[in-house]
Amino acid sequence: MPEFRLYNSLSRSIEPFVPGDGTTVKLYTCGPTVYNPAHLGNFRTFLFEDLLRRVLRMRGWAVEQVMNLTDVDDKIIKRASERSISITDLTDPVVETFHADREYLRIQRAEHYPRATAFIPEMIELVKRLEANGIAYKADDGTVYFAIDKFPTYGRLSRLDTREIRAGARVAQDEYAKENAQDFALWKAAKPEDEACGAAWDSPWGRGRPGWHLECSAMAMAILGETLDIHAGGVDLVFPHHEDEIAQSEAATGKPFARFWCHGEFLLTDGAKMAKRVGNVSTVEDLRTNGVSAAALRHFVFSTHYRKQLNLSGGALEASMEAVRRVGDFSDRLSRERAGNAGLAEAADTLIVEATTALSDDLNAPRALGALFDFIHAANKALDAKGTDAGALNRARDAFRQVNAVLDLVPDRGTDDSELATWVEEQLAARAAARAKRDFGEADRVRKVLEDKGIAIEDSPSGTRWKKVH
Ligand code: AMP
Ligand code: ZN
């Protein structure tokens, strides 16, 4: 296989990538802010990260992925206050919807989904370290800020040197304008509305709550350690979110926070960024209603390179539905046929070389898709010629399976037993991990997902057994 190369926003160039320890990729992906169901723009980013994760595994590495769930921030508090409910009452159902949508799109489950509110002590510790290093200060508004002039490399990721840096000027909001680089809030003094919706905790600086950027730094380092292999998210997170994550983490540890920073481009509708505040969002619910399968959306998203903008349109989705129908028909044919010929074996070898080369070249999924459709064309022709070589057929099946393991484009028509077993084992491992962390809500959720697929589970001293009940 050719070496694996990835665009690194930090160096603005494509660089060879291998995990720091040679075996396991420590991957942190900024997750959804759970005040509203995620929209397809968010899911474009999560699909780019799913592609990244699957390509890393194709390369033979293990992946330990964290996707945080931001369950306390300005927007969540505002929404909870409007409804006079607690932030937990607001976010719990949204987290459930997120996982259901994620599963619909066949986005592989990350190893960890930490909720920000479960890591408040780690966040406080981080602010204490920054304070001890003389970089955090409490202002007269009771909020603790990060002093950007004490961190000389502030702005390296987003090239702030071309813009105005206003050290000493302060900004308390989680999201703020790109034009200004100001001291940002680490720990915000509690307001009455924070207290009213359960968004305030005790701290050495009085009652308060974490800033959004602090959440990610604390959870990433608590779970994955002080230096990550890859930190990913959408391009809108470069400034201020990721810039501030770097500042907080590196000013505390003195070590690089992430070796690679990877950013996916926007999904647009009618030329504008899909965003809740613009009001042009579509959701997974809309896909379900319109009969757009996971396979079709995945095809649509992977047809454009992740660093290019992508416009959502009905026509494009229809073309993708048609394309995955061809993939499904071909997949059926491969399982029906009994033998192939030399042409089929050759097409299989070409597919493997071209698809792995494309995917290893900064995740070039559009080129891998091109190779897949060329393969389908050539393989259909070879199969029409009727061969007698069972080995050739197996090579074709194998090549198709390997590429589909990354793109996952075969329309869902019920999984066969070995796929089902793999899937159930994955779910059981996730449930065991949740139970080990005493996250019984998550464990119950996984049990429910299994039950919905007709899988009954039974815990016993020797482990968990499962069976198909319908
Ligand atoms: P949020 O829930 O707003 O924190 O966003 C979750 C993820 O979705 C982040 O990585 C964002 O960068 C990403 N994102 C938000 N809007 C879009 C969009 N229109 N296209 C692609 N990614 C997006
Ligand atoms: Zn983040």
Short mmCIF file of C-alpha atoms and ligand atoms in Angstrom, two decimals:
data_model
loop_
_atom_site.label_atom_id
_atom_site.label_comp_id
_atom_site.label_asym_id
_atom_site.label_seq_id
_atom_site.Cartn_x
_atom_site.Cartn_y
_atom_site.Cartn_z
CA MET A 1 0.00 0.00 0.00
CA PRO A 2 1.20 3.57 -0.63
CA GLU A 3 1.90 5.67 2.45
CA PHE A 4 -1.07 7.30 4.12
CA ARG A 5 -1.20 11.07 3.70
CA LEU A 6 -3.48 13.61 5.28
CA TYR A 7 -3.91 17.36 5.01
CA ASN A 8 -2.85 19.04 8.25
CA SER A 9 -4.44 22.46 8.83
CA LEU A 10 -1.56 23.32 11.16
CA SER A 11 1.05 23.17 8.37
CA ARG A 12 -1.39 23.91 5.53
CA SER A 13 0.00 20.90 3.68
CA ILE A 14 -0.51 17.21 3.04
CA GLU A 15 1.79 15.16 5.27
CA PRO A 16 2.48 11.46 5.77
CA PHE A 17 0.59 10.18 8.80
CA VAL A 18 1.26 7.32 11.21
CA PRO A 19 -0.02 7.14 14.78
CA GLY A 20 2.44 8.31 17.44
CA ASP A 21 2.70 4.86 19.04
CA GLY A 22 2.63 3.04 15.69
CA THR A 23 -0.54 1.09 16.46
CA THR A 24 -3.49 3.06 17.83
CA VAL A 25 -4.75 6.35 16.46
CA LYS A 26 -5.96 8.69 19.18
CA LEU A 27 -8.71 10.58 17.42
CA TYR A 28 -10.76 13.41 18.91
CA THR A 29 -13.77 14.66 16.98
CA CYS A 30 -15.80 17.66 18.18
CA GLY A 31 -19.34 16.37 18.60
CA PRO A 32 -22.79 17.90 18.45
CA THR A 33 -24.14 20.60 20.72
CA VAL A 34 -27.22 18.74 21.87
CA TYR A 35 -29.91 21.41 22.00
CA ASN A 36 -31.56 20.42 18.72
CA PRO A 37 -31.28 17.32 16.52
CA ALA A 38 -28.13 17.52 14.40
CA HIS A 39 -28.72 18.57 10.77
CA LEU A 40 -27.22 17.13 7.61
CA GLY A 41 -24.46 19.76 7.68
CA ASN A 42 -23.32 18.40 11.04
CA PHE A 43 -23.64 14.89 9.63
CA ARG A 44 -21.50 15.77 6.64
CA THR A 45 -18.71 16.43 9.11
CA PHE A 46 -19.48 13.26 11.07
CA LEU A 47 -19.47 11.26 7.81
CA PHE A 48 -16.08 12.73 6.89
CA GLU A 49 -14.87 11.55 10.31
CA ASP A 50 -16.46 8.13 9.75
CA LEU A 51 -14.55 7.91 6.47
CA LEU A 52 -11.34 8.91 8.25
CA ARG A 53 -11.94 6.31 10.96
CA ARG A 54 -12.66 3.53 8.47
CA VAL A 55 -9.64 4.39 6.31
CA LEU A 56 -7.38 4.37 9.39
CA ARG A 57 -8.71 0.89 10.17
CA MET A 58 -8.27 -0.17 6.55
CA ARG A 59 -4.63 0.81 6.99
CA GLY A 60 -4.42 -1.71 9.83
CA TRP A 61 -4.38 0.66 12.80
CA ALA A 62 -6.65 0.52 15.78
CA VAL A 63 -8.63 3.70 16.42
CA GLU A 64 -9.60 5.12 19.78
CA GLN A 65 -12.10 7.84 18.97
CA VAL A 66 -13.71 10.32 21.31
CA MET A 67 -16.74 12.31 20.21
CA ASN A 68 -17.89 14.67 22.91
CA LEU A 69 -21.48 15.67 23.46
CA THR A 70 -21.64 19.36 24.37
CA ASP A 71 -24.49 19.35 26.87
CA VAL A 72 -23.82 22.73 28.51
CA ASP A 73 -23.18 25.95 26.58
CA ASP A 74 -24.75 29.35 25.89
CA LYS A 75 -27.32 28.02 23.40
CA ILE A 76 -28.42 25.13 25.61
CA ILE A 77 -28.91 27.40 28.63
CA LYS A 78 -30.89 29.88 26.58
CA ARG A 79 -33.18 27.18 25.20
CA ALA A 80 -33.66 25.46 28.60
CA SER A 81 -34.47 28.81 30.24
CA GLU A 82 -37.05 29.63 27.57
CA ARG A 83 -38.79 26.35 28.32
CA SER A 84 -38.23 26.49 32.10
CA ILE A 85 -36.66 23.04 32.14
CA SER A 86 -33.24 21.79 33.26
CA ILE A 87 -30.40 21.43 30.75
CA THR A 88 -30.51 17.65 31.28
CA ASP A 89 -34.21 17.49 30.43
CA LEU A 90 -33.40 19.42 27.28
CA THR A 91 -30.34 17.43 26.20
CA ASP A 92 -31.23 13.81 27.11
CA PRO A 93 -33.75 13.27 24.30
CA VAL A 94 -31.49 15.06 21.81
CA VAL A 95 -28.63 12.70 22.66
CA GLU A 96 -30.94 9.77 21.96
CA THR A 97 -31.96 11.22 18.61
CA PHE A 98 -28.32 11.80 17.75
CA HIS A 99 -27.45 8.13 18.23
CA ALA A 100 -30.52 6.95 16.33
CA ASP A 101 -29.61 9.26 13.41
CA ARG A 102 -25.97 8.21 13.57
CA GLU A 103 -26.98 4.57 13.37
CA TYR A 104 -29.34 5.29 10.48
CA LEU A 105 -26.39 6.75 8.54
CA ARG A 106 -24.20 3.80 9.54
CA ILE A 107 -21.63 6.06 11.15
CA GLN A 108 -19.50 3.73 13.23
CA ARG A 109 -19.77 4.09 16.97
CA ALA A 110 -16.85 5.95 18.58
CA GLU A 111 -15.20 4.34 21.60
CA HIS A 112 -16.25 7.24 23.86
CA TYR A 113 -19.11 9.74 23.90
CA PRO A 114 -18.33 11.86 26.97
CA ARG A 115 -20.89 14.41 28.07
CA ALA A 116 -19.37 17.70 29.14
CA THR A 117 -21.37 17.82 32.39
CA ALA A 118 -19.71 14.55 33.48
CA PHE A 119 -16.22 16.11 33.33
CA ILE A 120 -16.60 19.28 35.43
CA PRO A 121 -13.86 18.26 37.94
CA GLU A 122 -11.36 17.68 35.08
CA MET A 123 -12.25 21.11 33.64
CA ILE A 124 -11.71 22.81 36.99
CA GLU A 125 -8.34 21.05 37.34
CA LEU A 126 -7.29 22.36 33.93
CA VAL A 127 -8.18 25.95 34.84
CA LYS A 128 -6.25 25.54 38.10
CA ARG A 129 -3.17 24.46 36.13
CA LEU A 130 -3.49 27.49 33.87
CA GLU A 131 -3.90 29.73 36.88
CA ALA A 132 -0.79 28.21 38.48
CA ASN A 133 1.09 28.90 35.24
CA GLY A 134 0.02 32.55 35.43
CA ILE A 135 -2.06 32.36 32.24
CA ALA A 136 -5.58 32.39 33.68
CA TYR A 137 -6.94 35.32 35.65
CA LYS A 138 -10.22 36.12 37.34
CA ALA A 139 -11.71 39.39 36.11
CA ASP A 140 -13.99 41.74 38.03
CA ASP A 141 -17.04 40.15 36.37
CA GLY A 142 -16.20 36.95 38.34
CA THR A 143 -15.28 35.04 35.19
CA VAL A 144 -11.89 33.38 34.69
CA TYR A 145 -10.21 34.30 31.38
CA PHE A 146 -7.26 33.04 29.36
CA ALA A 147 -4.65 35.78 28.77
CA ILE A 148 -3.72 35.34 25.13
CA ASP A 149 -0.64 37.58 25.35
CA LYS A 150 0.90 35.08 27.79
CA PHE A 151 0.78 32.37 25.12
CA PRO A 152 3.15 33.55 22.36
CA THR A 153 2.02 31.08 19.68
CA TYR A 154 -1.66 32.04 20.03
CA GLY A 155 -3.19 32.16 16.55
CA ARG A 156 -0.84 29.70 14.84
CA LEU A 157 -3.63 27.41 13.59
CA SER A 158 -5.85 30.16 12.18
CA ARG A 159 -3.01 32.49 11.12
CA LEU A 160 -4.13 35.28 13.37
CA ASP A 161 -0.93 37.24 12.74
CA THR A 162 -2.73 38.86 9.83
CA ARG A 163 -5.48 40.14 12.08
CA GLU A 164 -5.89 42.25 15.16
CA ILE A 165 -4.98 40.74 18.48
CA ARG A 166 -6.63 42.59 21.31
CA ALA A 167 -4.95 41.24 24.42
CA GLY A 168 -6.69 42.38 27.58
CA ALA A 169 -10.03 42.87 25.81
CA ARG A 170 -12.35 40.11 26.94
CA VAL A 171 -15.07 38.02 25.45
CA ALA A 172 -17.40 35.83 27.50
CA GLN A 173 -19.52 34.25 24.76
CA ASP A 174 -18.77 30.73 23.51
CA GLU A 175 -18.76 31.84 19.86
CA TYR A 176 -17.33 35.15 18.72
CA ALA A 177 -16.26 37.12 15.69
CA LYS A 178 -13.28 36.05 13.62
CA GLU A 179 -11.96 39.63 13.41
CA ASN A 180 -11.04 39.77 17.06
CA ALA A 181 -8.67 37.72 19.12
CA GLN A 182 -9.46 38.48 22.73
CA ASP A 183 -9.01 36.91 26.13
CA PHE A 184 -11.65 34.19 26.21
CA ALA A 185 -13.66 32.72 29.09
CA LEU A 186 -12.48 29.49 30.70
CA TRP A 187 -14.85 29.42 33.63
CA LYS A 188 -17.90 31.68 33.59
CA ALA A 189 -19.41 33.13 36.75
CA ALA A 190 -22.93 31.73 37.24
CA LYS A 191 -25.91 33.93 36.41
CA PRO A 192 -29.36 33.36 37.94
CA GLU A 193 -30.56 31.67 34.72
CA ASP A 194 -27.65 29.22 34.87
CA GLU A 195 -28.62 28.27 38.42
CA ALA A 196 -32.27 27.94 37.45
CA CYS A 197 -31.61 25.29 34.79
CA GLY A 198 -28.94 23.31 36.63
CA ALA A 199 -25.98 24.76 34.75
CA ALA A 200 -23.83 25.88 37.69
CA TRP A 201 -21.21 24.10 39.76
CA ASP A 202 -18.99 24.93 42.74
CA SER A 203 -15.42 25.90 41.91
CA PRO A 204 -12.45 27.67 43.52
CA TRP A 205 -13.70 30.84 41.71
CA GLY A 206 -17.25 30.54 42.99
CA ARG A 207 -20.36 29.09 41.35
CA GLY A 208 -19.99 28.90 37.61
CA ARG A 209 -19.81 26.80 34.49
CA PRO A 210 -17.21 25.87 31.89
CA GLY A 211 -16.69 27.71 28.60
CA TRP A 212 -17.26 25.64 25.48
CA HIS A 213 -13.60 25.47 24.43
CA LEU A 214 -12.51 24.26 27.86
CA GLU A 215 -14.89 21.30 27.63
CA CYS A 216 -13.10 19.76 24.66
CA SER A 217 -9.56 20.27 26.00
CA ALA A 218 -10.41 18.68 29.34
CA MET A 219 -12.28 15.69 27.91
CA ALA A 220 -9.73 15.03 25.16
CA MET A 221 -6.81 15.00 27.59
CA ALA A 222 -8.68 13.06 30.30
CA ILE A 223 -9.54 10.22 27.91
CA LEU A 224 -6.80 10.20 25.28
CA GLY A 225 -3.81 11.80 27.02
CA GLU A 226 -2.00 15.09 26.51
CA THR A 227 -1.07 14.65 22.82
CA LEU A 228 -3.68 13.45 20.32
CA ASP A 229 -2.82 12.00 16.93
CA ILE A 230 -5.68 13.70 15.10
CA HIS A 231 -8.19 16.34 16.10
CA ALA A 232 -11.02 16.84 13.63
CA GLY A 233 -14.11 18.97 13.08
CA GLY A 234 -15.80 21.27 10.59
CA VAL A 235 -13.91 24.32 9.20
CA ASP A 236 -16.04 26.71 11.23
CA LEU A 237 -14.32 25.39 14.35
CA VAL A 238 -10.80 26.52 13.38
CA PHE A 239 -11.34 29.90 15.04
CA PRO A 240 -12.01 30.43 17.83
CA HIS A 241 -12.82 26.92 19.05
CA HIS A 242 -9.73 24.95 18.01
CA GLU A 243 -7.38 27.90 18.44
CA ASP A 244 -8.59 28.22 22.03
CA GLU A 245 -8.39 24.46 22.63
CA ILE A 246 -4.73 24.54 21.57
CA ALA A 247 -3.98 27.54 23.79
CA GLN A 248 -5.58 26.03 26.90
CA SER A 249 -4.09 22.59 26.46
CA GLU A 250 -0.57 23.57 25.48
CA ALA A 251 -0.29 26.36 28.03
CA ALA A 252 -1.16 23.77 30.70
CA THR A 253 0.99 20.85 29.56
CA GLY A 254 3.80 22.40 27.52
CA LYS A 255 3.25 19.60 24.96
CA PRO A 256 1.71 19.70 21.48
CA PHE A 257 -2.04 19.10 21.87
CA ALA A 258 -2.66 17.43 18.52
CA ARG A 259 -0.21 16.32 15.82
CA PHE A 260 -2.76 16.68 13.01
CA TRP A 261 -5.69 19.07 12.71
CA CYS A 262 -8.22 18.01 10.08
CA HIS A 263 -11.18 20.07 8.94
CA GLY A 264 -14.10 19.15 6.73
CA GLU A 265 -15.79 21.74 4.49
CA PHE A 266 -19.40 22.85 4.71
CA LEU A 267 -22.57 21.38 3.39
CA LEU A 268 -24.54 24.17 1.71
CA THR A 269 -28.15 24.61 0.67
CA ASP A 270 -28.72 27.01 -2.22
CA GLY A 271 -25.19 28.28 -1.79
CA ALA A 272 -25.46 29.13 1.93
CA LYS A 273 -23.95 27.18 4.82
CA MET A 274 -26.54 24.85 6.30
CA ALA A 275 -27.07 26.21 9.81
CA LYS A 276 -29.79 26.32 12.42
CA ARG A 277 -29.59 30.07 12.65
CA VAL A 278 -30.03 30.48 8.88
CA GLY A 279 -33.06 28.20 9.05
CA ASN A 280 -32.12 26.15 5.96
CA VAL A 281 -31.56 22.81 7.66
CA SER A 282 -32.65 19.30 6.74
CA THR A 283 -32.32 16.35 9.06
CA VAL A 284 -32.07 12.58 9.02
CA GLU A 285 -35.80 12.58 9.77
CA ASP A 286 -36.34 14.29 6.39
CA LEU A 287 -34.25 11.60 4.69
CA ARG A 288 -36.38 8.88 6.25
CA THR A 289 -39.58 10.62 5.19
CA ASN A 290 -38.32 10.96 1.62
CA GLY A 291 -37.00 7.41 1.41
CA VAL A 292 -33.34 8.46 1.07
CA SER A 293 -31.25 5.58 2.41
CA ALA A 294 -28.01 5.83 4.37
CA ALA A 295 -26.25 4.38 1.33
CA ALA A 296 -27.55 7.19 -0.89
CA LEU A 297 -26.51 9.95 1.51
CA ARG A 298 -23.10 8.36 1.98
CA HIS A 299 -22.67 8.20 -1.80
CA PHE A 300 -23.72 11.83 -2.12
CA VAL A 301 -21.32 13.01 0.59
CA PHE A 302 -18.38 10.89 -0.57
CA SER A 303 -18.77 12.04 -4.19
CA THR A 304 -17.12 15.33 -3.24
CA HIS A 305 -13.75 15.58 -1.51
CA TYR A 306 -14.11 16.47 2.17
CA ARG A 307 -12.14 19.72 1.74
CA LYS A 308 -14.51 21.07 -0.91
CA GLN A 309 -17.89 22.63 -0.31
CA LEU A 310 -20.89 20.51 -1.22
CA ASN A 311 -24.33 21.72 -2.20
CA LEU A 312 -27.37 19.68 -1.15
CA SER A 313 -29.98 19.31 -3.88
CA GLY A 314 -32.84 16.96 -4.66
CA GLY A 315 -31.33 16.15 -8.04
CA ALA A 316 -27.99 15.13 -6.56
CA LEU A 317 -29.69 12.91 -3.97
CA GLU A 318 -31.73 11.22 -6.69
CA ALA A 319 -28.60 10.54 -8.72
CA SER A 320 -27.01 9.00 -5.61
CA MET A 321 -30.08 6.82 -5.02
CA GLU A 322 -29.73 5.54 -8.57
CA ALA A 323 -25.99 4.95 -8.13
CA VAL A 324 -26.38 2.90 -4.95
CA ARG A 325 -29.13 0.87 -6.62
CA ARG A 326 -26.46 -0.22 -9.11
CA VAL A 327 -24.10 -1.08 -6.26
CA GLY A 328 -26.85 -3.12 -4.58
CA ASP A 329 -27.75 -4.99 -7.77
CA PHE A 330 -24.10 -5.77 -8.33
CA SER A 331 -23.67 -6.96 -4.75
CA ASP A 332 -26.65 -9.31 -5.23
CA ARG A 333 -25.19 -10.62 -8.45
CA LEU A 334 -21.83 -11.31 -6.79
CA SER A 335 -23.49 -13.45 -4.16
CA ARG A 336 -25.62 -15.33 -6.75
CA GLU A 337 -22.82 -16.15 -9.23
CA ARG A 338 -20.80 -19.37 -8.88
CA ALA A 339 -17.60 -18.57 -10.83
CA GLY A 340 -15.71 -15.94 -12.83
CA ASN A 341 -12.78 -15.64 -15.21
CA ALA A 342 -9.36 -14.01 -15.50
CA GLY A 343 -10.91 -10.66 -16.45
CA LEU A 344 -12.84 -10.64 -13.19
CA ALA A 345 -9.72 -11.34 -11.13
CA GLU A 346 -7.88 -8.55 -12.93
CA ALA A 347 -10.72 -6.09 -12.30
CA ALA A 348 -10.65 -7.03 -8.60
CA ASP A 349 -6.91 -6.40 -8.32
CA THR A 350 -7.27 -3.04 -10.07
CA LEU A 351 -10.04 -2.03 -7.68
CA ILE A 352 -7.96 -2.79 -4.60
CA VAL A 353 -4.94 -0.87 -5.88
CA GLU A 354 -6.90 2.15 -7.09
CA ALA A 355 -9.29 2.44 -4.16
CA THR A 356 -6.63 2.04 -1.46
CA THR A 357 -4.34 4.48 -3.28
CA ALA A 358 -7.13 7.05 -3.55
CA LEU A 359 -8.26 6.68 0.06
CA SER A 360 -4.68 6.86 1.31
CA ASP A 361 -4.22 10.12 -0.60
CA ASP A 362 -5.92 12.54 1.82
CA LEU A 363 -9.14 10.46 1.84
CA ASN A 364 -9.91 10.82 -1.84
CA ALA A 365 -13.33 9.16 -1.70
CA PRO A 366 -14.54 10.56 -5.05
CA ARG A 367 -11.65 8.79 -6.78
CA ALA A 368 -12.32 5.59 -4.82
CA LEU A 369 -15.96 5.77 -5.92
CA GLY A 370 -14.82 6.17 -9.52
CA ALA A 371 -12.68 3.03 -9.14
CA LEU A 372 -15.63 1.16 -7.64
CA PHE A 373 -17.95 2.01 -10.53
CA ASP A 374 -15.25 1.13 -13.08
CA PHE A 375 -14.91 -2.19 -11.29
CA ILE A 376 -18.67 -2.83 -11.35
CA HIS A 377 -18.71 -2.14 -15.07
CA ALA A 378 -15.73 -4.42 -15.82
CA ALA A 379 -16.91 -7.14 -13.43
CA ASN A 380 -20.40 -7.24 -14.93
CA LYS A 381 -18.87 -7.70 -18.36
CA ALA A 382 -16.56 -10.43 -17.12
CA LEU A 383 -19.46 -12.20 -15.40
CA ASP A 384 -21.55 -12.02 -18.60
CA ALA A 385 -18.77 -13.97 -20.32
CA LYS A 386 -19.40 -16.88 -17.93
CA GLY A 387 -16.18 -18.28 -16.45
CA THR A 388 -15.38 -21.42 -14.47
CA ASP A 389 -12.88 -19.98 -12.03
CA ALA A 390 -14.27 -19.93 -8.47
CA GLY A 391 -11.05 -18.33 -7.19
CA ALA A 392 -11.58 -15.33 -9.47
CA LEU A 393 -15.08 -14.88 -8.11
CA ASN A 394 -13.78 -14.98 -4.55
CA ARG A 395 -11.20 -12.33 -5.36
CA ALA A 396 -13.94 -10.10 -6.73
CA ARG A 397 -16.11 -10.65 -3.66
CA ASP A 398 -13.18 -9.92 -1.43
CA ALA A 399 -12.18 -6.72 -3.22
CA PHE A 400 -15.76 -5.50 -3.21
CA ARG A 401 -16.13 -6.29 0.50
CA GLN A 402 -12.90 -4.43 1.37
CA VAL A 403 -13.90 -1.26 -0.45
CA ASN A 404 -17.46 -1.42 0.80
CA ALA A 405 -16.14 -1.79 4.36
CA VAL A 406 -14.95 1.81 4.01
CA LEU A 407 -17.67 3.43 1.90
CA ASP A 408 -20.57 1.27 3.14
CA LEU A 409 -22.78 1.78 0.10
CA VAL A 410 -24.79 -1.39 -0.13
CA PRO A 411 -28.41 -0.50 0.53
CA ASP A 412 -29.80 -2.02 3.70
CA ARG A 413 -31.73 -5.18 2.94
CA GLY A 414 -31.21 -7.04 6.20
CA THR A 415 -27.77 -8.15 7.25
CA ASP A 416 -26.54 -11.70 6.86
CA ASP A 417 -25.69 -13.65 10.00
CA SER A 418 -21.96 -13.02 10.14
CA GLU A 419 -22.42 -9.26 9.72
CA LEU A 420 -25.15 -9.36 12.34
CA ALA A 421 -22.87 -11.19 14.76
CA THR A 422 -20.10 -8.62 14.29
CA TRP A 423 -22.55 -5.81 14.82
CA VAL A 424 -24.02 -7.39 17.97
CA GLU A 425 -20.55 -7.98 19.41
CA GLU A 426 -19.71 -4.28 18.80
CA GLN A 427 -22.87 -3.19 20.58
CA LEU A 428 -22.20 -5.53 23.51
CA ALA A 429 -18.66 -4.17 23.84
CA ALA A 430 -20.05 -0.62 23.90
CA ARG A 431 -22.60 -1.63 26.53
CA ALA A 432 -19.90 -3.29 28.67
CA ALA A 433 -17.76 -0.14 28.41
CA ALA A 434 -20.71 2.02 29.48
CA ARG A 435 -21.42 -0.24 32.44
CA ALA A 436 -17.78 -0.18 33.46
CA LYS A 437 -18.04 3.62 33.58
CA ARG A 438 -21.32 3.26 35.50
CA ASP A 439 -23.12 5.04 32.67
CA PHE A 440 -26.27 2.97 33.01
CA GLY A 441 -28.35 5.29 30.87
CA GLU A 442 -26.05 4.58 27.93
CA ALA A 443 -25.98 0.84 28.71
CA ASP A 444 -29.78 0.74 28.67
CA ARG A 445 -29.87 2.66 25.44
CA VAL A 446 -27.62 0.08 23.77
CA ARG A 447 -29.81 -2.75 25.10
CA LYS A 448 -32.82 -0.99 23.59
CA VAL A 449 -31.07 -0.66 20.20
CA LEU A 450 -30.36 -4.42 20.28
CA GLU A 451 -33.93 -5.23 21.26
CA ASP A 452 -35.25 -3.11 18.42
CA LYS A 453 -33.26 -5.33 16.03
CA GLY A 454 -34.74 -8.45 17.62
CA ILE A 455 -31.71 -9.34 19.75
CA ALA A 456 -32.31 -10.49 23.32
CA ILE A 457 -29.40 -10.35 25.76
CA GLU A 458 -28.81 -12.09 29.03
CA ASP A 459 -26.08 -11.23 31.54
CA SER A 460 -24.44 -14.10 33.39
CA PRO A 461 -21.33 -14.44 35.57
CA SER A 462 -19.44 -15.77 32.55
CA GLY A 463 -20.37 -12.81 30.35
CA THR A 464 -23.25 -11.61 28.22
CA ARG A 465 -25.06 -14.04 25.91
CA TRP A 466 -27.30 -12.97 23.05
CA LYS A 467 -29.79 -14.56 20.71
CA LYS A 468 -31.99 -13.58 17.82
CA VAL A 469 -35.62 -13.70 18.87
CA HIS A 470 -37.29 -12.65 15.66
P1 AMP B 1 -22.27 21.99 16.47
O1 AMP B 1 -23.38 21.05 16.90
O2 AMP B 1 -22.78 23.27 15.92
O3 AMP B 1 -21.24 22.18 17.55
O4 AMP B 1 -21.52 21.30 15.24
C1 AMP B 1 -21.10 19.97 15.18
C2 AMP B 1 -20.17 19.76 14.00
O5 AMP B 1 -20.84 20.04 12.76
C3 AMP B 1 -18.94 20.66 14.01
O6 AMP B 1 -17.80 19.90 13.64
C4 AMP B 1 -19.25 21.73 12.96
O7 AMP B 1 -18.08 22.22 12.38
C5 AMP B 1 -20.04 20.91 11.96
N1 AMP B 1 -20.91 21.71 11.08
C6 AMP B 1 -21.83 22.64 11.43
N2 AMP B 1 -22.47 23.13 10.34
C7 AMP B 1 -21.97 22.47 9.26
C8 AMP B 1 -22.23 22.52 7.83
N3 AMP B 1 -23.16 23.29 7.28
N4 AMP B 1 -21.49 21.69 7.03
C9 AMP B 1 -20.55 20.86 7.57
N5 AMP B 1 -20.28 20.78 8.89
C10 AMP B 1 -20.97 21.57 9.73
ZN ZN B 2 -14.35 20.82 20.36
#
